[in-house]
PDB file of C-alpha atoms in Angstrom:
ATOM      1  CA  MET A  78     -29.530  -4.088  -8.953  1.00 63.00           C
ATOM      2  CA  LEU A  79     -28.315  -0.566 -10.445  1.00 71.00           C
ATOM      3  CA  LEU A  80     -25.759  -0.069  -7.649  1.00 73.00           C
ATOM      4  CA  GLU A  81     -23.975  -3.419  -8.550  1.00 77.00           C
ATOM      5  CA  ASP A  82     -23.798  -2.274 -12.102  1.00 83.00           C
ATOM      6  CA  VAL A  83     -22.244   0.956 -11.803  1.00 88.00           C
ATOM      7  CA  ALA A  84     -19.963   0.264  -8.573  1.00 87.00           C
ATOM      8  CA  PRO A  85     -16.965  -1.027 -10.504  1.00 90.00           C
ATOM      9  CA  VAL A  86     -16.986   1.929 -12.847  1.00 93.00           C
ATOM     10  CA  PHE A  87     -17.162   4.513  -9.876  1.00 93.00           C
ATOM     11  CA  ARG A  88     -14.467   2.363  -8.088  1.00 94.00           C
ATOM     12  CA  ILE A  89     -12.240   2.918 -11.073  1.00 95.00           C
ATOM     13  CA  LEU A  90     -12.883   6.406 -11.453  1.00 95.00           C
ATOM     14  CA  LEU A  91     -11.982   7.200  -7.895  1.00 95.00           C
ATOM     15  CA  ILE A  92      -8.821   5.393  -8.199  1.00 96.00           C
ATOM     16  CA  MET A  93      -7.873   6.970 -11.302  1.00 96.00           C
ATOM     17  CA  ALA A  94      -8.525  10.297  -9.632  1.00 95.00           C
ATOM     18  CA  TYR A  95      -6.394   9.631  -6.764  1.00 95.00           C
ATOM     19  CA  LEU A  96      -3.414   8.484  -9.243  1.00 95.00           C
ATOM     20  CA  PHE A  97      -4.039  11.630 -11.283  1.00 95.00           C
ATOM     21  CA  SER A  98      -3.976  13.804  -8.404  1.00 94.00           C
ATOM     22  CA  PHE A  99      -0.773  12.071  -7.134  1.00 95.00           C
ATOM     23  CA  PHE A 100       1.091  12.646 -10.663  1.00 95.00           C
ATOM     24  CA  HIS A 101      -0.207  16.199 -10.996  1.00 95.00           C
ATOM     25  CA  LYS A 102       1.507  17.210  -7.640  1.00 94.00           C
ATOM     26  CA  LEU A 103       4.810  15.981  -8.795  1.00 94.00           C
ATOM     27  CA  ASN A 104       6.080  19.413  -9.753  1.00 94.00           C
ATOM     28  CA  TRP A 105       8.393  21.898  -8.353  1.00 93.00           C
ATOM     29  CA  GLY A 106       5.631  24.158  -7.176  1.00 93.00           C
ATOM     30  CA  PHE A 107       4.088  21.323  -4.948  1.00 94.00           C
ATOM     31  CA  LEU A 108       7.337  19.960  -3.903  1.00 94.00           C
ATOM     32  CA  ASP A 109       8.782  23.241  -2.594  1.00 92.00           C
ATOM     33  CA  PRO A 110       7.767  23.977   0.959  1.00 91.00           C
ATOM     34  CA  SER A 111       7.797  27.652   0.398  1.00 88.00           C
ATOM     35  CA  SER A 112       5.105  27.516  -2.266  1.00 90.00           C
ATOM     36  CA  SER A 113       3.287  24.146  -1.749  1.00 91.00           C
ATOM     37  CA  CYS A 114      -0.391  24.189  -1.332  1.00 90.00           C
ATOM     38  CA  ALA A 115       0.066  21.438   1.345  1.00 90.00           C
ATOM     39  CA  VAL A 116       2.085  23.879   3.502  1.00 89.00           C
ATOM     40  CA  PHE A 117      -0.238  26.664   2.908  1.00 88.00           C
ATOM     41  CA  PHE A 118      -3.171  24.589   4.085  1.00 86.00           C
ATOM     42  CA  TYR A 119      -1.157  23.486   7.192  1.00 85.00           C
ATOM     43  CA  LYS A 120      -0.401  27.027   8.085  1.00 83.00           C
ATOM     44  CA  ASN A 121      -3.998  28.017   7.743  1.00 80.00           C
ATOM     45  CA  LEU A 122      -5.348  24.963   9.523  1.00 78.00           C
ATOM     46  CA  VAL A 123      -3.264  25.241  12.561  1.00 75.00           C
ATOM     47  CA  PRO A 124      -4.853  27.926  15.007  1.00 69.00           C
ATOM     48  CA  SER A 125      -2.820  30.585  16.577  1.00 62.00           C
ATOM     49  CA  PHE A 126      -3.177  29.133  19.894  1.00 59.00           C
ATOM     50  CA  LEU A 127      -1.510  25.641  18.895  1.00 65.00           C
ATOM     51  CA  SER A 128       1.331  27.260  16.777  1.00 69.00           C
ATOM     52  CA  PRO A 129       3.782  27.444  19.725  1.00 73.00           C
ATOM     53  CA  TYR A 130       3.421  23.483  20.154  1.00 76.00           C
ATOM     54  CA  LEU A 131       3.449  22.517  16.357  1.00 77.00           C
ATOM     55  CA  PRO A 132       6.579  22.632  14.287  1.00 81.00           C
ATOM     56  CA  ALA A 133       6.811  25.548  11.807  1.00 78.00           C
ATOM     57  CA  PRO A 134       6.089  24.175   8.238  1.00 79.00           C
ATOM     58  CA  GLU A 135       9.462  25.619   6.979  1.00 78.00           C
ATOM     59  CA  GLY A 136      12.456  23.109   5.955  1.00 81.00           C
ATOM     60  CA  ILE A 137      12.165  19.507   6.954  1.00 88.00           C
ATOM     61  CA  PHE A 138       8.684  19.558   8.450  1.00 89.00           C
ATOM     62  CA  GLY A 139       7.481  21.198   5.331  1.00 89.00           C
ATOM     63  CA  SER A 140       8.987  18.446   3.239  1.00 92.00           C
ATOM     64  CA  LEU A 141       7.358  15.839   5.619  1.00 93.00           C
ATOM     65  CA  ILE A 142       4.035  17.372   5.120  1.00 92.00           C
ATOM     66  CA  ILE A 143       4.420  17.263   1.415  1.00 94.00           C
ATOM     67  CA  SER A 144       5.690  13.657   1.507  1.00 95.00           C
ATOM     68  CA  SER A 145       2.810  12.622   3.725  1.00 95.00           C
ATOM     69  CA  VAL A 146       0.278  13.953   1.139  1.00 95.00           C
ATOM     70  CA  LEU A 147       1.916  12.246  -1.733  1.00 97.00           C
ATOM     71  CA  LEU A 148       2.157   9.097   0.175  1.00 97.00           C
ATOM     72  CA  ALA A 149      -1.435   8.981   1.127  1.00 96.00           C
ATOM     73  CA  GLU A 150      -2.510   9.903  -2.336  1.00 96.00           C
ATOM     74  CA  LEU A 151      -0.523   7.033  -3.684  1.00 96.00           C
ATOM     75  CA  LEU A 152      -1.173   4.659  -0.977  1.00 97.00           C
ATOM     76  CA  ILE A 153      -5.004   5.027  -0.819  1.00 97.00           C
ATOM     77  CA  PRO A 154      -5.693   3.784  -4.517  1.00 97.00           C
ATOM     78  CA  LEU A 155      -3.243   1.043  -4.128  1.00 96.00           C
ATOM     79  CA  PHE A 156      -4.853  -0.321  -0.901  1.00 97.00           C
ATOM     80  CA  LEU A 157      -8.242  -0.005  -2.464  1.00 96.00           C
ATOM     81  CA  LEU A 158      -7.324  -2.181  -5.391  1.00 94.00           C
ATOM     82  CA  LEU A 159      -6.425  -5.246  -3.429  1.00 93.00           C
ATOM     83  CA  THR A 160      -9.511  -6.915  -1.430  1.00 90.00           C
ATOM     84  CA  VAL A 161      -7.005  -7.695   1.573  1.00 94.00           C
ATOM     85  CA  THR A 162      -5.924  -4.196   2.094  1.00 96.00           C
ATOM     86  CA  ARG A 163      -9.082  -2.350   1.266  1.00 95.00           C
ATOM     87  CA  GLY A 164     -10.110  -1.791   4.680  1.00 93.00           C
ATOM     88  CA  VAL A 165      -6.753  -0.072   5.501  1.00 96.00           C
ATOM     89  CA  GLY A 166      -7.105   2.134   2.365  1.00 96.00           C
ATOM     90  CA  ILE A 167     -10.844   3.230   3.580  1.00 96.00           C
ATOM     91  CA  LEU A 168      -9.511   3.933   7.079  1.00 96.00           C
ATOM     92  CA  LEU A 169      -6.532   5.800   5.559  1.00 97.00           C
ATOM     93  CA  GLY A 170      -8.833   7.743   3.041  1.00 96.00           C
ATOM     94  CA  ILE A 171     -11.206   8.566   5.931  1.00 95.00           C
ATOM     95  CA  LEU A 172      -8.360  10.142   7.857  1.00 94.00           C
ATOM     96  CA  PHE A 173      -6.752  11.857   4.837  1.00 94.00           C
ATOM     97  CA  HIS A 174     -10.196  13.264   3.790  1.00 94.00           C
ATOM     98  CA  LEU A 175     -11.154  14.237   7.571  1.00 91.00           C
ATOM     99  CA  ILE A 176      -8.340  16.745   7.449  1.00 87.00           C
ATOM    100  CA  LEU A 177      -8.724  17.671   3.795  1.00 86.00           C
ATOM    101  CA  GLY A 178     -12.359  18.144   4.541  1.00 85.00           C
ATOM    102  CA  ILE A 179     -11.758  21.089   6.752  1.00 82.00           C
ATOM    103  CA  THR A 180     -11.309  23.382   3.867  1.00 77.00           C
ATOM    104  CA  HIS A 181     -12.506  21.009   0.813  1.00 77.00           C
ATOM    105  CA  TYR A 182     -15.636  19.665   2.406  1.00 80.00           C
ATOM    106  CA  ASN A 183     -17.549  18.893  -0.836  1.00 86.00           C
ATOM    107  CA  PHE A 184     -14.966  16.766  -2.189  1.00 86.00           C
ATOM    108  CA  SER A 185     -14.526  14.846   0.976  1.00 89.00           C
ATOM    109  CA  VAL A 186     -18.021  14.155   1.459  1.00 91.00           C
ATOM    110  CA  MET A 187     -18.268  12.802  -2.123  1.00 91.00           C
ATOM    111  CA  VAL A 188     -15.235  10.573  -1.560  1.00 94.00           C
ATOM    112  CA  TYR A 189     -16.895   9.095   1.638  1.00 93.00           C
ATOM    113  CA  GLY A 190     -19.922   8.278  -0.466  1.00 91.00           C
ATOM    114  CA  LEU A 191     -17.577   6.449  -2.969  1.00 93.00           C
ATOM    115  CA  TYR A 192     -15.974   4.607  -0.257  1.00 94.00           C
ATOM    116  CA  LEU A 193     -19.111   2.772   0.385  1.00 91.00           C
ATOM    117  CA  LEU A 194     -18.698   1.083  -2.999  1.00 90.00           C
ATOM    118  CA  PHE A 195     -15.740  -0.616  -1.724  1.00 92.00           C
ATOM    119  CA  LEU A 196     -17.429  -2.285   1.163  1.00 88.00           C
ATOM    120  CA  PRO A 197     -17.901  -6.035   0.875  1.00 84.00           C
ATOM    121  CA  PRO A 198     -21.400  -7.203  -0.133  1.00 79.00           C
ATOM    122  CA  GLY A 199     -23.663  -7.752   2.871  1.00 82.00           C
ATOM    123  CA  PHE A 200     -21.620  -5.073   5.004  1.00 82.00           C
ATOM    124  CA  PHE A 201     -24.625  -3.136   5.776  1.00 80.00           C
ATOM    125  CA  ARG A 202     -26.794  -6.291   6.579  1.00 85.00           C
ATOM    126  CA  MET A 203     -23.945  -7.187   9.123  1.00 87.00           C
ATOM    127  CA  VAL A 204     -23.925  -3.828  10.695  1.00 84.00           C
ATOM    128  CA  GLU A 205     -27.608  -3.822  10.874  1.00 85.00           C
ATOM    129  CA  GLU A 206     -27.602  -7.370  12.686  1.00 88.00           C
ATOM    130  CA  GLY A 207     -24.869  -6.150  15.078  1.00 87.00           C
ATOM    131  CA  TRP A 208     -26.752  -3.052  15.943  1.00 86.00           C
ATOM    132  CA  LYS A 209     -29.954  -5.247  16.514  1.00 86.00           C
ATOM    133  CA  GLU A 210     -27.759  -7.392  18.937  1.00 87.00           C
ATOM    134  CA  LEU A 211     -26.524  -4.370  20.671  1.00 85.00           C
ATOM    135  CA  ARG A 212     -29.777  -2.998  21.089  1.00 84.00           C
ATOM    136  CA  LEU A 213     -30.909  -6.090  22.850  1.00 84.00           C
ATOM    137  CA  LYS A 214     -28.079  -6.011  25.283  1.00 84.00           C
ATOM    138  CA  MET A 215     -28.367  -2.466  25.886  1.00 82.00           C
ATOM    139  CA  PRO A 216     -31.999  -1.297  25.347  1.00 77.00           C
ATOM    140  CA  PHE A 217     -31.201   2.400  26.346  1.00 75.00           C
ATOM    141  CA  LEU A 218     -29.624   2.824  22.759  1.00 66.00           C
TER     142      LEU A 218
END
């Protein structure tokens, strides 16, 4: 099947993209909370009615935002590499790209599609069987 032939290539490309993105962010511009795009996106994503309840992104919280982005972009590919932690990597990636997708939705949708290539063989067959079983128990679905 064609998908099985090209899946390893796309898996490697996604892992490389995450690692390049991680290393690309290791610069003073990204690591400085006053100029980091991570802090900039946080400021733009937090609606004004929530801002009194959420911490300001300056200082230590800005550094925490930056560190969490770097950590996510490093852990996602490492988790995806290992079969044992692949599910955690997909879950972490979905959460990360859910937030990132508010501004970069085209990229996040593409990544969600590539995550499908990391699912175990027979995953969709298992989901389909589970759905059929659920519909038998709950016919209103």
